[in-house]
Amino acid sequence: MDLLNQNIKSIYRKYLIPSLGSAMVMSIYTMADAIVIGKGVGADALAALSLTTPPIAILMSTGILFGVGGSIHMNVHKGMDDMKEGRNFFTISTLGIGAVILLLWLLYSTNLPAILRLMGANDTLYPYAHSYMKWITAFLPIVVLSNFLAIWIRNDGNPNLALAGVMGGGCLNILLDIVLVMNMGVGIQGAAIASISGMILSGLIMSSHFFRKANNLRFVKPTKIMSHLATITGSGISSFLNEFSNGLIVCLFNIQVLRYCGQTALAVYGVISNCVILFNSLFTGVGQAVQPIISYNYGAGQSTRIAETKRLGYFTIVTMGILFSAVGILFPYAVSAVFLSLTPEIKDITNVAIRLYFIAFLPAGYNLLSSYYLQSVLKTKESLLISTMRSVILSSILILTLPLVFDSNIIWLCMPITELIVFVISFYYVRKNKKLTV
């Protein structure tokens, strides 16, 4: 695929469709688990699954940190016709993620009960959460490498193989969810086994890329290891935070919803958090579609092609935001019914919680894409500010403080308020960085 000369609309479509497909199927790992657990095990198990989101988000976002951080610089150097340095970034990214995997594996293996208690697991929810997380921990490297591998293969000009990998894994995951949880009654651990099995198959399919003649992902003797690791993590930290925020925000919401709204409301929040994972995955798919095109053309100094790619990306992301918000605002019961049996109490909570929370998706996609765009043109500080404000600072402050001052239902407006404030910041920086030079 010629990123410097082919028609931008054609290239964008070739990246967007596989990226959205990959993002959607990756989120199916969690969505399918949530549906079968909610329907086949019960509301307590679904609430417990929500407690596992933060530790799993750390694993998934680590793959994104090294995948996006390294691949941006590989593509910039490819645009500058310096493939040797691009492979150096691939090599160092792989070494870096290998070291972090060992540390995380040790941490999770020796401290899993404490981690789950920290996430808010009480005596009712802990057995469910532990049954799920013990399988994730056993196969931790597979979980971390799933995103890492897909990002590098997509950036090496093979987005269709990345899509094939996650589709194959997603289909196996759904099949095993139905068989193990719904038919065999294995319980919540059956859903974990299904997810791990899907990720293994996905990795095997994507690994075939390394045997292709067109493969550029080759290891070289690494140079400037420490400085390049700093560059990689600095460039990837915004994407890391965008993914990690799923876990951090879920953790804070779990604690606050249990405190102010009760366990039934936590089950409804489990529905919301799964929708957040799906929609954010699709927003991320747009970001990962434009990132290789923009970073490659940035290295080659092609500002006109960057502007056209950016325009297509923002049109896509704004359209998606409108649709996602409309679904929850107009059809809250239908959204909740996908995961839970609608008791009167659940319907009352759903009517308020989903309608209010889904307002956040209107500006959320714009903010996330702005972070990816600024990353791709090496505006690391601006990208990091946007990600930090929406993922850590503003969201945490509002979730922890607003319920102290207002009615408990204010908690469902914390993310809409956060995203609207960050939208102003994102819009300013995107406008400021219209003229680009290498």
PDB file of N, CA and C in Angstrom, residues 29 142 145-146 149 153 165-166 169 197-208 210:
ATOM      1  N   TYR A  29     -14.712  -9.764  23.008  1.00  0.00           N
ATOM      2  CA  TYR A  29     -14.179 -10.603  24.084  1.00  0.00           C
ATOM      3  C   TYR A  29     -14.856 -10.250  25.403  1.00  0.00           C
ATOM      4  N   ILE A 142      -0.414 -13.481  26.841  1.00  0.00           N
ATOM      5  CA  ILE A 142      -1.305 -13.503  25.676  1.00  0.00           C
ATOM      6  C   ILE A 142      -2.192 -12.262  25.666  1.00  0.00           C
ATOM      7  N   LEU A 145      -0.052  -9.111  24.728  1.00  0.00           N
ATOM      8  CA  LEU A 145       0.470  -9.087  23.359  1.00  0.00           C
ATOM      9  C   LEU A 145      -0.615  -8.991  22.295  1.00  0.00           C
ATOM     10  N   SER A 146      -1.883  -9.197  22.672  1.00  0.00           N
ATOM     11  CA  SER A 146      -2.949  -9.192  21.655  1.00  0.00           C
ATOM     12  C   SER A 146      -3.040  -7.842  20.947  1.00  0.00           C
ATOM     13  N   LEU A 149       0.536  -6.890  19.001  1.00  0.00           N
ATOM     14  CA  LEU A 149       0.733  -7.558  17.714  1.00  0.00           C
ATOM     15  C   LEU A 149      -0.160  -6.960  16.635  1.00  0.00           C
ATOM     16  N   ILE A 153       1.213  -5.069  13.091  1.00  0.00           N
ATOM     17  CA  ILE A 153       0.858  -5.651  11.790  1.00  0.00           C
ATOM     18  C   ILE A 153       0.058  -4.661  10.967  1.00  0.00           C
ATOM     19  N   GLY A 165      -7.328 -11.992  12.218  1.00  0.00           N
ATOM     20  CA  GLY A 165      -6.927 -12.568  13.488  1.00  0.00           C
ATOM     21  C   GLY A 165      -7.944 -12.335  14.583  1.00  0.00           C
ATOM     22  N   VAL A 166      -8.376 -11.096  14.737  1.00  0.00           N
ATOM     23  CA  VAL A 166      -9.322 -10.813  15.817  1.00  0.00           C
ATOM     24  C   VAL A 166     -10.710 -11.367  15.507  1.00  0.00           C
ATOM     25  N   GLY A 169     -10.486 -15.080  16.431  1.00  0.00           N
ATOM     26  CA  GLY A 169     -10.504 -15.202  17.878  1.00  0.00           C
ATOM     27  C   GLY A 169     -11.848 -14.849  18.478  1.00  0.00           C
ATOM     28  N   SER A 197      -8.881 -18.400  24.999  1.00  0.00           N
ATOM     29  CA  SER A 197      -8.803 -19.251  23.802  1.00  0.00           C
ATOM     30  C   SER A 197      -8.901 -18.416  22.533  1.00  0.00           C
ATOM     31  N   GLY A 198      -9.795 -17.420  22.549  1.00  0.00           N
ATOM     32  CA  GLY A 198      -9.930 -16.541  21.392  1.00  0.00           C
ATOM     33  C   GLY A 198      -8.666 -15.736  21.137  1.00  0.00           C
ATOM     34  N   MET A 199      -8.044 -15.243  22.199  1.00  0.00           N
ATOM     35  CA  MET A 199      -6.820 -14.466  22.035  1.00  0.00           C
ATOM     36  C   MET A 199      -5.668 -15.316  21.507  1.00  0.00           C
ATOM     37  N   ILE A 200      -5.592 -16.567  21.942  1.00  0.00           N
ATOM     38  CA  ILE A 200      -4.545 -17.459  21.446  1.00  0.00           C
ATOM     39  C   ILE A 200      -4.711 -17.698  19.953  1.00  0.00           C
ATOM     40  N   LEU A 201      -5.935 -18.000  19.524  1.00  0.00           N
ATOM     41  CA  LEU A 201      -6.171 -18.212  18.096  1.00  0.00           C
ATOM     42  C   LEU A 201      -5.865 -16.953  17.303  1.00  0.00           C
ATOM     43  N   SER A 202      -6.278 -15.799  17.815  1.00  0.00           N
ATOM     44  CA  SER A 202      -6.014 -14.526  17.142  1.00  0.00           C
ATOM     45  C   SER A 202      -4.514 -14.318  16.966  1.00  0.00           C
ATOM     46  N   GLY A 203      -3.728 -14.578  18.013  1.00  0.00           N
ATOM     47  CA  GLY A 203      -2.289 -14.411  17.928  1.00  0.00           C
ATOM     48  C   GLY A 203      -1.646 -15.335  16.918  1.00  0.00           C
ATOM     49  N   LEU A 204      -2.133 -16.571  16.841  1.00  0.00           N
ATOM     50  CA  LEU A 204      -1.578 -17.524  15.878  1.00  0.00           C
ATOM     51  C   LEU A 204      -1.838 -17.068  14.447  1.00  0.00           C
ATOM     52  N   ILE A 205      -3.043 -16.557  14.189  1.00  0.00           N
ATOM     53  CA  ILE A 205      -3.371 -16.084  12.838  1.00  0.00           C
ATOM     54  C   ILE A 205      -2.503 -14.892  12.466  1.00  0.00           C
ATOM     55  N   MET A 206      -2.392 -13.914  13.363  1.00  0.00           N
ATOM     56  CA  MET A 206      -1.622 -12.709  13.050  1.00  0.00           C
ATOM     57  C   MET A 206      -0.128 -12.989  12.923  1.00  0.00           C
ATOM     58  N   SER A 207       0.362 -14.006  13.620  1.00  0.00           N
ATOM     59  CA  SER A 207       1.791 -14.325  13.561  1.00  0.00           C
ATOM     60  C   SER A 207       2.234 -14.768  12.177  1.00  0.00           C
ATOM     61  N   SER A 208       1.288 -15.168  11.338  1.00  0.00           N
ATOM     62  CA  SER A 208       1.657 -15.568   9.965  1.00  0.00           C
ATOM     63  C   SER A 208       2.244 -14.399   9.181  1.00  0.00           C
ATOM     64  N   PHE A 210       4.713 -12.632   9.917  1.00  0.00           N
ATOM     65  CA  PHE A 210       6.169 -12.645   9.996  1.00  0.00           C
ATOM     66  C   PHE A 210       6.803 -13.604   8.991  1.00  0.00           C
TER      67      PHE A 210
END
